[in-house]
């Protein structure tokens, strides 16, 4: 309750605001890029079956609007469709469940929420996720049974939506209780087209929970305190009450724990193995003057134990994004991993199949399944005799080695420009960069619809 009631706009520090803006910009960029994916377009086709008096924008679509909860659904799916969105510690994808719900909601409110209203609601949603995960030691590790955004993400979406709707403390509690009954998705659907739906459903169901609480629907107000409540998702769930604090003394988790931003569209763990593979490749090439597949006798990957990212022979893009083996081999063969690395042609090429057949995994006891403690080591054994080994403890983009603002904006620009016109890209950057001073944040919706195709049509009309 304290997260909802005690925190006003002046409780957001410069550090929290700056980190929030980075998260928002990155989420919008990967979401726009994700509107080009098959899973997004299937979800969009389904969602267009529904209409309502309230309508919200679909990112990257100049002529499509949807009921708010379906806009949150498809935009959330777009954010996670390529596994390109931010990752936090304990492990979850915090922004994708919250921002699509809020942006869908702001377009329906007569009060015209400000950018600062959006920032505060966003941080309430992020904070609730962080606090819930800190009630469990299990949550600090790479997940094994369920996908965390499907649990804490829907709670964060409900909390953020409740804050933006200005619900009473009692209504906020019931919003969380309602959301908890939509929580949970098995990790068996990782590496499939269904995984992005975990984020889309979290955004949608959290928004719906807040709306239902607003009109008086009630749940169990003790849902966060019970083993048979949110505790069903964590074996060691042990909630504790928040200490009372004055507004100015409140300390947001985001102040101390930054997020990781991905440079490549894969599961976060792949970033370690890619950087290690690139370094090992460079050592081999420097030693013999060239790199050739025929030189390689065997490749050993030393990684943390995690079954759902151990995929020795991926057949789809989603499996490839969750494969230590595929990402290491792509780095070795191409000296890079990019958005284009996960196409069917890249996955099915003969050189990839040959190299994958030479790869084995080891899981050293000291390599813990935690995004804060893991490492990856790549050893290339050659037919000539020597082996070349490199290790990555912290990749560039991790919270210990964050992307510079320049590189973060470059990532957004490249992703967004695949869908938006130049003016749209620039306006989104400007609005997010100054979001705390924006009078009406719903303006973002119009900029997220400024597509390249619409720009061409406008020019043709002028001619």
CSV table of C-alpha atoms in Angstrom, one decimal:
chain,number,residue,atom,x,y,z
A,1,UNK,CA,0.0,0.0,0.0
A,2,UNK,CA,2.9,2.4,0.8
A,3,UNK,CA,4.1,2.2,-2.8
A,4,UNK,CA,0.7,3.5,-4.0
A,5,UNK,CA,-0.1,6.0,-1.3
A,6,UNK,CA,3.1,7.6,0.0
A,7,UNK,CA,4.9,8.2,-3.3
A,8,UNK,CA,4.3,11.5,-5.0
A,9,UNK,CA,5.9,12.9,-8.1
A,10,UNK,CA,8.6,14.6,-6.1
A,11,UNK,CA,9.8,11.3,-4.7
A,12,UNK,CA,11.4,10.4,-8.0
A,13,UNK,CA,15.1,11.3,-7.9
A,14,UNK,CA,17.1,12.3,-11.0
A,15,UNK,CA,18.8,8.9,-11.0
A,16,UNK,CA,15.4,7.1,-11.1
A,17,UNK,CA,14.0,9.4,-13.7
A,18,UNK,CA,17.1,9.0,-15.9
A,19,UNK,CA,17.0,5.2,-15.6
A,20,UNK,CA,13.3,5.1,-16.3
A,21,UNK,CA,13.7,7.2,-19.5
A,22,UNK,CA,16.3,4.7,-20.7
A,23,UNK,CA,14.0,1.8,-20.0
A,24,UNK,CA,11.1,3.5,-21.8
A,25,UNK,CA,13.1,4.4,-24.9
A,26,UNK,CA,14.6,0.9,-25.2
A,27,UNK,CA,11.2,-0.7,-24.7
A,28,UNK,CA,9.6,1.4,-27.4
A,29,UNK,CA,12.4,0.7,-29.8
A,30,UNK,CA,12.3,-3.1,-29.5
A,31,UNK,CA,8.5,-3.0,-29.5
A,32,UNK,CA,8.5,-1.1,-32.8
A,33,UNK,CA,11.0,-3.6,-34.3
A,34,UNK,CA,8.8,-6.4,-32.9
A,35,UNK,CA,5.8,-5.3,-35.0
A,36,UNK,CA,7.5,-6.9,-38.0
A,37,UNK,CA,7.4,-10.4,-36.4
A,38,UNK,CA,5.1,-13.2,-37.2
A,39,UNK,CA,3.9,-13.6,-33.6
A,40,UNK,CA,2.9,-10.0,-33.4
A,41,UNK,CA,1.0,-10.1,-36.6
A,42,UNK,CA,-0.9,-13.2,-35.5
A,43,UNK,CA,-1.8,-11.6,-32.2
A,44,UNK,CA,-2.8,-8.4,-34.1
A,45,UNK,CA,-5.1,-10.3,-36.5
A,46,UNK,CA,-6.8,-12.0,-33.5
A,47,UNK,CA,-7.2,-8.7,-31.5
A,48,UNK,CA,-8.8,-6.9,-34.5
A,49,UNK,CA,-11.8,-9.1,-34.0
A,50,UNK,CA,-12.7,-6.9,-31.0
A,51,UNK,CA,-13.9,-3.3,-30.8
A,52,UNK,CA,-15.0,-0.9,-28.0
A,53,UNK,CA,-15.8,2.7,-27.5
A,54,UNK,CA,-12.4,3.3,-26.0
A,55,UNK,CA,-9.5,2.9,-28.5
A,56,UNK,CA,-5.8,3.0,-28.1
A,57,UNK,CA,-2.8,3.0,-30.5
A,58,UNK,CA,-1.0,0.0,-31.9
A,59,UNK,CA,2.7,0.9,-32.1
A,60,UNK,CA,4.0,1.1,-35.7
A,61,UNK,CA,0.5,1.0,-37.2
A,62,UNK,CA,-0.8,4.3,-38.7
A,63,UNK,CA,-4.3,3.1,-39.3
A,64,UNK,CA,-5.1,0.5,-36.6
A,65,UNK,CA,-6.6,1.1,-33.2
A,66,UNK,CA,-7.8,-1.4,-30.6
A,67,UNK,CA,-9.6,-1.6,-27.3
A,68,UNK,CA,-7.1,-0.5,-24.6
A,69,UNK,CA,-6.5,-4.0,-23.2
A,70,UNK,CA,-5.9,-5.5,-26.6
A,71,UNK,CA,-3.5,-2.6,-27.5
A,72,UNK,CA,-1.6,-3.4,-24.3
A,73,UNK,CA,-1.7,-7.1,-25.3
A,74,UNK,CA,-0.3,-6.7,-28.8
A,75,UNK,CA,2.2,-4.0,-27.9
A,76,UNK,CA,3.5,-6.1,-25.0
A,77,UNK,CA,3.9,-9.1,-27.4
A,78,UNK,CA,5.9,-6.9,-29.8
A,79,UNK,CA,8.2,-5.8,-27.0
A,80,UNK,CA,9.2,-9.5,-26.2
A,81,UNK,CA,8.7,-11.0,-29.7
A,82,UNK,CA,12.5,-11.1,-30.3
A,83,UNK,CA,13.7,-11.3,-26.7
A,84,UNK,CA,15.3,-7.9,-27.2
A,85,UNK,CA,13.8,-6.2,-24.1
A,86,UNK,CA,15.4,-5.2,-20.8
A,87,UNK,CA,16.2,-7.6,-18.0
A,88,UNK,CA,16.4,-6.9,-14.3
A,89,UNK,CA,17.8,-8.6,-11.2
A,90,UNK,CA,16.2,-10.6,-9.7
A,91,UNK,CA,15.4,-12.1,-13.1
A,92,UNK,CA,12.5,-10.6,-15.0
A,93,UNK,CA,11.7,-8.3,-18.0
A,94,UNK,CA,10.3,-5.4,-16.0
A,95,UNK,CA,9.3,-2.7,-18.6
A,96,UNK,CA,7.4,-4.7,-21.2
A,97,UNK,CA,4.6,-5.6,-18.9
A,98,UNK,CA,4.2,-2.1,-17.7
A,99,UNK,CA,4.7,0.5,-20.4
A,100,UNK,CA,2.3,-1.0,-23.0
A,101,UNK,CA,-0.5,-1.0,-20.4
A,102,UNK,CA,0.2,2.6,-19.4
A,103,UNK,CA,0.4,4.0,-22.9
A,104,UNK,CA,-2.8,2.2,-23.9
A,105,UNK,CA,-4.5,3.6,-20.8
A,106,UNK,CA,-3.4,7.3,-21.1
A,107,UNK,CA,-5.1,7.6,-24.5
A,108,UNK,CA,-8.5,6.8,-22.8
A,109,UNK,CA,-8.3,9.1,-19.8
A,110,UNK,CA,-10.0,12.5,-19.9
A,111,UNK,CA,-7.5,13.9,-17.4
A,112,UNK,CA,-4.6,13.9,-19.9
A,113,UNK,CA,-1.9,12.5,-17.6
A,114,UNK,CA,1.4,14.4,-17.7
A,115,UNK,CA,4.8,12.8,-18.5
A,116,UNK,CA,5.5,13.0,-14.7
A,117,UNK,CA,2.3,11.1,-14.0
A,118,UNK,CA,3.5,8.5,-16.5
A,119,UNK,CA,6.9,8.3,-14.9
A,120,UNK,CA,5.5,7.8,-11.4
A,121,UNK,CA,3.0,5.1,-12.5
A,122,UNK,CA,5.8,3.4,-14.5
A,123,UNK,CA,8.0,3.3,-11.4
A,124,UNK,CA,5.2,2.0,-9.2
A,125,UNK,CA,4.9,-0.9,-11.6
A,126,UNK,CA,8.6,-1.5,-11.7
A,127,UNK,CA,8.9,-1.2,-7.9
A,128,UNK,CA,6.1,-3.7,-7.2
A,129,UNK,CA,7.9,-6.3,-9.4
A,130,UNK,CA,11.2,-5.7,-7.6
A,131,UNK,CA,9.8,-5.9,-4.1
A,132,UNK,CA,7.8,-9.1,-4.8
A,133,UNK,CA,10.9,-10.8,-6.2
A,134,UNK,CA,12.9,-9.8,-3.2
A,135,UNK,CA,10.6,-12.0,-1.0
A,136,UNK,CA,12.3,-15.1,-2.5
A,137,UNK,CA,15.9,-16.2,-2.8
A,138,UNK,CA,14.8,-18.5,-5.7
A,139,UNK,CA,13.8,-15.5,-7.7
A,140,UNK,CA,17.4,-14.3,-7.9
A,141,UNK,CA,18.4,-17.3,-10.1
A,142,UNK,CA,17.7,-17.9,-13.8
A,143,UNK,CA,14.1,-19.4,-13.6
A,144,UNK,CA,13.4,-23.1,-13.8
A,145,UNK,CA,9.6,-23.5,-13.5
A,146,UNK,CA,7.8,-20.4,-14.7
A,147,UNK,CA,8.5,-17.3,-16.6
A,148,UNK,CA,8.8,-14.4,-14.1
A,149,UNK,CA,7.1,-11.7,-16.1
A,150,UNK,CA,4.0,-13.8,-16.1
A,151,UNK,CA,3.9,-13.6,-12.3
A,152,UNK,CA,5.4,-10.3,-11.2
A,153,UNK,CA,4.8,-8.6,-14.5
A,154,UNK,CA,1.1,-8.8,-14.3
A,155,UNK,CA,1.3,-7.5,-10.7
A,156,UNK,CA,3.4,-4.6,-11.9
A,157,UNK,CA,1.0,-3.8,-14.7
A,158,UNK,CA,-1.9,-3.8,-12.3
A,159,UNK,CA,-0.1,-1.6,-9.8
A,160,UNK,CA,1.0,0.9,-12.5
A,161,UNK,CA,-2.5,1.1,-14.0
A,162,UNK,CA,-4.0,1.5,-10.6
A,163,UNK,CA,-1.7,4.4,-9.9
A,164,UNK,CA,-2.5,6.1,-13.2
A,165,UNK,CA,-6.2,5.6,-12.6
A,166,UNK,CA,-5.8,7.2,-9.1
A,167,UNK,CA,-7.5,4.3,-7.4
A,168,UNK,CA,-8.0,4.3,-3.6
A,169,UNK,CA,-5.6,2.2,-1.5
A,170,UNK,CA,-8.4,-0.4,-1.0
A,171,UNK,CA,-9.0,-0.6,-4.8
A,172,UNK,CA,-5.2,-0.9,-5.4
A,173,UNK,CA,-5.1,-3.9,-3.1
A,174,UNK,CA,-8.0,-5.5,-4.9
A,175,UNK,CA,-6.4,-4.8,-8.3
A,176,UNK,CA,-3.3,-6.8,-7.2
A,177,UNK,CA,-5.6,-9.6,-5.9
A,178,UNK,CA,-7.4,-9.8,-9.2
A,179,UNK,CA,-4.2,-9.7,-11.1
A,180,UNK,CA,-2.7,-12.6,-9.1
A,181,UNK,CA,-5.5,-14.8,-10.5
A,182,UNK,CA,-4.1,-14.2,-14.0
A,183,UNK,CA,-0.5,-14.9,-13.0
A,184,UNK,CA,1.8,-17.7,-14.1
A,185,UNK,CA,3.1,-19.3,-17.3
A,186,UNK,CA,5.2,-22.4,-17.5
A,187,UNK,CA,8.8,-22.1,-18.7
A,188,UNK,CA,8.1,-25.0,-21.1
A,189,UNK,CA,6.8,-22.4,-23.6
A,190,UNK,CA,10.1,-20.6,-23.7
A,191,UNK,CA,11.8,-20.8,-27.1
A,192,UNK,CA,8.3,-20.8,-28.8
A,193,UNK,CA,6.0,-18.2,-30.2
A,194,UNK,CA,4.0,-18.4,-27.0
A,195,UNK,CA,6.7,-16.9,-24.8
A,196,UNK,CA,6.0,-13.3,-26.0
A,197,UNK,CA,2.4,-13.7,-25.0
A,198,UNK,CA,3.6,-13.9,-21.4
A,199,UNK,CA,4.5,-10.2,-21.6
A,200,UNK,CA,1.4,-9.3,-23.6
A,201,UNK,CA,-0.9,-11.1,-21.2
A,202,UNK,CA,0.8,-9.5,-18.2
A,203,UNK,CA,0.2,-6.0,-19.7
A,204,UNK,CA,-3.3,-6.8,-20.7
A,205,UNK,CA,-4.4,-8.7,-17.5
A,206,UNK,CA,-2.9,-6.1,-15.2
A,207,UNK,CA,-4.7,-3.3,-16.9
A,208,UNK,CA,-8.0,-5.3,-16.8
A,209,UNK,CA,-7.4,-6.0,-13.1
A,210,UNK,CA,-7.1,-2.3,-12.3
A,211,UNK,CA,-10.2,-1.5,-14.3
A,212,UNK,CA,-12.2,-4.2,-12.6
A,213,UNK,CA,-11.1,-3.0,-9.2
A,214,UNK,CA,-12.1,0.5,-10.2
A,215,UNK,CA,-15.7,-0.6,-10.7
A,216,UNK,CA,-15.8,-2.5,-7.4
A,217,UNK,CA,-14.7,-6.0,-8.1
A,218,UNK,CA,-12.8,-7.5,-5.1
A,219,UNK,CA,-10.4,-10.3,-4.3
A,220,UNK,CA,-8.5,-11.5,-1.3
A,221,UNK,CA,-6.7,-8.5,0.2
A,222,UNK,CA,-4.1,-10.8,1.8
A,223,UNK,CA,-3.1,-12.2,-1.6
A,224,UNK,CA,0.5,-11.1,-1.2
A,225,UNK,CA,0.9,-12.5,2.3
A,226,UNK,CA,-0.2,-16.1,1.8
A,227,UNK,CA,1.5,-19.3,0.7
A,228,UNK,CA,-1.6,-20.1,-1.2
A,229,UNK,CA,-1.5,-16.6,-2.7
A,230,UNK,CA,1.5,-15.3,-4.6
A,231,UNK,CA,3.5,-17.7,-2.6
A,232,UNK,CA,2.5,-20.6,-4.9
A,233,UNK,CA,5.1,-19.4,-7.4
A,234,UNK,CA,8.1,-19.4,-5.1
A,235,UNK,CA,9.2,-22.3,-2.8
A,236,UNK,CA,10.8,-20.0,-0.3
A,237,UNK,CA,8.3,-17.0,-0.5
A,238,UNK,CA,8.7,-14.9,2.6
A,239,UNK,CA,7.0,-11.5,2.4
A,240,UNK,CA,7.7,-8.7,4.7
A,241,UNK,CA,5.9,-5.4,5.4
A,242,UNK,CA,7.3,-2.1,4.0
A,243,UNK,CA,8.7,0.2,6.6
A,244,UNK,CA,6.8,3.5,6.9
A,245,UNK,CA,8.6,6.3,5.3
A,246,UNK,CA,8.1,9.9,4.4
A,247,UNK,CA,7.8,10.8,0.8
A,248,UNK,CA,11.2,12.4,0.5
A,249,UNK,CA,12.9,9.4,2.3
A,250,UNK,CA,11.5,6.7,0.1
A,251,UNK,CA,14.2,4.7,-1.7
A,252,UNK,CA,13.2,3.2,-5.0
A,253,UNK,CA,14.8,-0.2,-5.9
A,254,UNK,CA,15.7,1.2,-9.3
A,255,UNK,CA,18.0,3.7,-7.6
A,256,UNK,CA,20.4,0.9,-6.6
A,257,UNK,CA,19.6,-1.8,-9.1
A,258,UNK,CA,19.9,-0.9,-12.8
A,259,UNK,CA,18.6,-3.0,-15.6
A,260,UNK,CA,20.5,-4.8,-18.4
A,261,UNK,CA,20.0,-3.6,-22.0
A,262,UNK,CA,20.6,-6.1,-24.8
A,263,UNK,CA,22.8,-5.5,-27.8
A,264,UNK,CA,21.4,-8.6,-29.6
A,265,UNK,CA,17.9,-10.0,-29.7
A,266,UNK,CA,18.4,-13.1,-27.6
A,267,UNK,CA,18.0,-14.5,-24.1
A,268,UNK,CA,20.2,-12.4,-21.7
A,269,UNK,CA,22.5,-15.4,-21.0
A,270,UNK,CA,23.6,-15.5,-24.7
A,271,UNK,CA,25.4,-12.2,-24.3
A,272,UNK,CA,28.1,-13.7,-22.2
A,273,UNK,CA,28.7,-16.6,-24.5
A,274,UNK,CA,28.7,-14.4,-27.6
A,275,UNK,CA,31.3,-12.0,-26.1
A,276,UNK,CA,33.5,-15.0,-25.0
A,277,UNK,CA,33.2,-16.6,-28.4
A,278,UNK,CA,34.2,-13.4,-30.2
A,279,UNK,CA,37.2,-13.0,-27.9
A,280,UNK,CA,38.3,-16.7,-28.5
A,281,UNK,CA,37.9,-16.3,-32.2
A,282,UNK,CA,40.1,-13.2,-32.2
A,283,UNK,CA,42.8,-15.1,-30.3
A,284,UNK,CA,42.7,-17.9,-32.9
A,285,UNK,CA,42.8,-15.5,-35.8
A,286,UNK,CA,45.6,-13.4,-34.4
A,287,UNK,CA,47.6,-16.6,-33.8
A,288,UNK,CA,47.3,-18.1,-37.3
A,289,UNK,CA,46.4,-15.1,-39.4
A,290,UNK,CA,42.9,-16.3,-40.4
A,291,UNK,CA,39.8,-18.0,-39.1
A,292,UNK,CA,38.4,-21.0,-41.0
A,293,UNK,CA,35.8,-23.6,-39.9
A,294,UNK,CA,38.1,-26.4,-41.1
A,295,UNK,CA,40.6,-25.3,-38.3
A,296,UNK,CA,38.2,-26.2,-35.5
A,297,UNK,CA,38.2,-29.7,-34.0
A,298,UNK,CA,36.0,-29.0,-31.0
A,299,UNK,CA,34.3,-26.1,-29.2
A,300,UNK,CA,33.6,-26.3,-25.4
A,301,UNK,CA,31.2,-23.9,-23.8
A,302,UNK,CA,31.4,-23.5,-20.0
A,303,UNK,CA,28.1,-22.1,-18.9
A,304,UNK,CA,25.7,-22.1,-15.9
A,305,UNK,CA,23.2,-24.9,-15.6
A,306,UNK,CA,19.9,-23.9,-17.3
A,307,UNK,CA,17.9,-26.4,-19.2
A,308,UNK,CA,15.8,-24.1,-21.3
A,309,UNK,CA,18.8,-22.4,-22.9
A,310,UNK,CA,20.6,-25.6,-23.7
A,311,UNK,CA,19.4,-26.2,-27.2
A,312,UNK,CA,22.0,-28.1,-29.3
A,313,UNK,CA,20.2,-28.1,-32.6
A,314,UNK,CA,17.7,-25.2,-32.8
A,315,UNK,CA,15.2,-25.4,-35.7
A,316,UNK,CA,13.3,-22.1,-35.2
A,317,UNK,CA,14.3,-18.5,-34.5
A,318,UNK,CA,12.8,-18.8,-31.0
A,319,UNK,CA,14.9,-21.9,-30.2
A,320,UNK,CA,18.0,-20.1,-31.6
A,321,UNK,CA,17.4,-17.2,-29.3
A,322,UNK,CA,17.5,-19.6,-26.4
A,323,UNK,CA,20.6,-21.7,-27.4
A,324,UNK,CA,24.1,-21.2,-26.0
A,325,UNK,CA,25.3,-23.4,-28.8
A,326,UNK,CA,23.7,-21.5,-31.7
A,327,UNK,CA,24.8,-18.1,-30.4
A,328,UNK,CA,28.4,-19.2,-29.8
A,329,UNK,CA,28.6,-20.7,-33.3
A,330,UNK,CA,27.1,-17.6,-34.9
A,331,UNK,CA,29.7,-15.5,-33.3
A,332,UNK,CA,32.5,-17.8,-34.4
A,333,UNK,CA,31.2,-18.1,-38.0
A,334,UNK,CA,30.2,-14.5,-38.7
A,335,UNK,CA,32.3,-12.6,-36.1
A,336,UNK,CA,29.1,-10.9,-35.0
A,337,UNK,CA,25.5,-11.6,-33.9
A,338,UNK,CA,22.8,-9.3,-35.2
A,339,UNK,CA,19.0,-9.1,-35.7
A,340,UNK,CA,19.5,-10.9,-39.0
A,341,UNK,CA,21.3,-13.8,-37.4
A,342,UNK,CA,18.1,-15.6,-36.5
A,343,UNK,CA,16.6,-16.1,-39.9
A,344,UNK,CA,15.8,-19.5,-41.4
A,345,UNK,CA,18.7,-19.3,-43.8
A,346,UNK,CA,21.2,-18.6,-41.1
A,347,UNK,CA,19.8,-21.3,-38.8
A,348,UNK,CA,19.7,-23.9,-41.6
A,349,UNK,CA,23.1,-23.3,-43.3
A,350,UNK,CA,25.4,-26.2,-43.7
A,351,UNK,CA,28.3,-24.4,-41.9
A,352,UNK,CA,26.1,-23.9,-38.9
A,353,UNK,CA,25.1,-27.5,-38.7
A,354,UNK,CA,28.7,-28.7,-39.1
A,355,UNK,CA,29.9,-26.4,-36.3
A,356,UNK,CA,27.0,-27.2,-34.0
A,357,UNK,CA,28.1,-30.9,-34.3
A,358,UNK,CA,31.5,-30.0,-32.7
A,359,UNK,CA,30.1,-28.2,-29.7
A,360,UNK,CA,29.8,-29.6,-26.1
A,361,UNK,CA,28.6,-27.9,-22.9
A,362,UNK,CA,30.1,-28.1,-19.5
A,363,UNK,CA,28.5,-26.6,-16.3
A,364,UNK,CA,31.3,-25.9,-13.7
A,365,UNK,CA,30.1,-25.9,-10.1
A,366,UNK,CA,31.3,-22.3,-9.6
A,367,UNK,CA,29.2,-21.1,-12.5
A,368,UNK,CA,26.0,-20.1,-10.8
A,369,UNK,CA,22.6,-19.8,-12.6
A,370,UNK,CA,22.3,-16.1,-11.8
A,371,UNK,CA,22.5,-13.1,-14.1
A,372,UNK,CA,24.5,-11.3,-11.4
A,373,UNK,CA,27.0,-14.1,-10.9
A,374,UNK,CA,27.3,-16.3,-14.0
A,375,UNK,CA,30.1,-16.3,-16.5
A,376,UNK,CA,30.7,-18.0,-19.9
A,377,UNK,CA,33.9,-19.5,-21.2
A,378,UNK,CA,34.6,-20.6,-24.8
A,379,UNK,CA,37.4,-22.9,-25.7
A,380,UNK,CA,38.3,-23.6,-29.4
A,381,UNK,CA,40.4,-26.7,-29.9
A,382,UNK,CA,42.1,-26.8,-33.3
A,383,UNK,CA,43.3,-29.6,-35.5
A,384,UNK,CA,46.8,-28.1,-35.4
A,385,UNK,CA,47.0,-28.7,-31.6
A,386,UNK,CA,46.6,-25.3,-29.8
A,387,UNK,CA,43.4,-24.3,-28.0
A,388,UNK,CA,42.2,-20.7,-27.7
A,389,UNK,CA,40.1,-19.8,-24.7
A,390,UNK,CA,38.3,-16.6,-23.6
A,391,UNK,CA,35.9,-15.9,-20.7
A,392,UNK,CA,33.2,-13.2,-20.2
A,393,UNK,CA,32.3,-12.2,-16.7
A,394,UNK,CA,30.3,-9.1,-17.5
A,395,UNK,CA,29.1,-8.1,-21.0
A,396,UNK,CA,28.6,-4.6,-22.3
A,397,UNK,CA,25.0,-3.7,-21.5
A,398,UNK,CA,24.9,-5.5,-18.2
A,399,UNK,CA,24.0,-3.4,-15.1
A,400,UNK,CA,27.6,-3.5,-14.1
A,401,UNK,CA,28.7,-2.2,-17.5
A,402,UNK,CA,25.7,-0.2,-18.8
A,403,UNK,CA,25.3,1.0,-22.3
A,404,UNK,CA,26.2,4.7,-22.8
A,405,UNK,CA,23.3,7.0,-23.6
A,406,UNK,CA,24.7,7.4,-27.1
A,407,UNK,CA,24.6,3.6,-27.8
A,408,UNK,CA,21.2,3.3,-26.2
A,409,UNK,CA,19.8,6.0,-28.5
A,410,UNK,CA,21.5,4.4,-31.5
A,411,UNK,CA,19.9,1.1,-30.7
A,412,UNK,CA,16.5,2.8,-30.4
A,413,UNK,CA,17.0,4.7,-33.7
A,414,UNK,CA,18.0,1.6,-35.6
A,415,UNK,CA,15.1,-0.4,-34.3
A,416,UNK,CA,12.5,2.3,-34.6
A,417,UNK,CA,13.5,3.4,-38.0
A,418,UNK,CA,12.6,0.0,-39.4
A,419,UNK,CA,9.0,1.1,-38.9
A,420,UNK,CA,8.8,4.8,-38.2
A,421,UNK,CA,9.7,7.7,-40.5
A,422,UNK,CA,12.6,9.9,-39.5
A,423,UNK,CA,10.3,12.5,-37.9
A,424,UNK,CA,8.6,9.9,-35.8
A,425,UNK,CA,11.9,8.5,-34.5
A,426,UNK,CA,13.1,12.0,-33.6
A,427,UNK,CA,9.9,13.0,-31.9
A,428,UNK,CA,9.8,9.9,-29.7
A,429,UNK,CA,13.4,10.5,-28.7
A,430,UNK,CA,12.6,14.1,-27.8
A,431,UNK,CA,9.4,13.2,-25.8
A,432,UNK,CA,11.1,10.5,-23.8
A,433,UNK,CA,14.2,12.6,-23.2
A,434,UNK,CA,12.0,15.3,-21.8
A,435,UNK,CA,9.2,13.2,-20.4
A,436,UNK,CA,9.2,14.8,-16.9
A,437,UNK,CA,8.3,18.1,-18.6
A,438,UNK,CA,5.7,16.9,-21.0
A,439,UNK,CA,2.2,18.2,-20.3
A,440,UNK,CA,0.2,15.5,-22.0
A,441,UNK,CA,2.0,12.1,-22.5
A,442,UNK,CA,-0.7,10.7,-24.7
A,443,UNK,CA,1.0,12.6,-27.6
A,444,UNK,CA,3.4,9.6,-27.7
A,445,UNK,CA,0.7,7.5,-29.3
A,446,UNK,CA,0.5,9.8,-32.4
A,447,UNK,CA,4.3,9.7,-32.8
A,448,UNK,CA,4.4,5.9,-32.5
A,449,UNK,CA,2.0,5.7,-35.5
A,450,UNK,CA,4.2,7.9,-37.8
A,451,UNK,CA,5.2,5.1,-40.0
A,452,UNK,CA,7.3,5.1,-43.1
A,453,UNK,CA,4.4,3.9,-45.2
A,454,UNK,CA,2.2,6.7,-44.0
A,455,UNK,CA,4.9,9.2,-44.8
A,456,UNK,CA,5.0,7.9,-48.4
A,457,UNK,CA,1.2,8.1,-48.7
A,458,UNK,CA,1.2,11.7,-47.4
A,459,UNK,CA,3.8,12.6,-50.0
A,460,UNK,CA,1.8,11.0,-52.8
A,461,UNK,CA,-1.3,13.0,-51.8
A,462,UNK,CA,0.7,16.2,-51.9
A,463,UNK,CA,1.9,15.3,-55.4
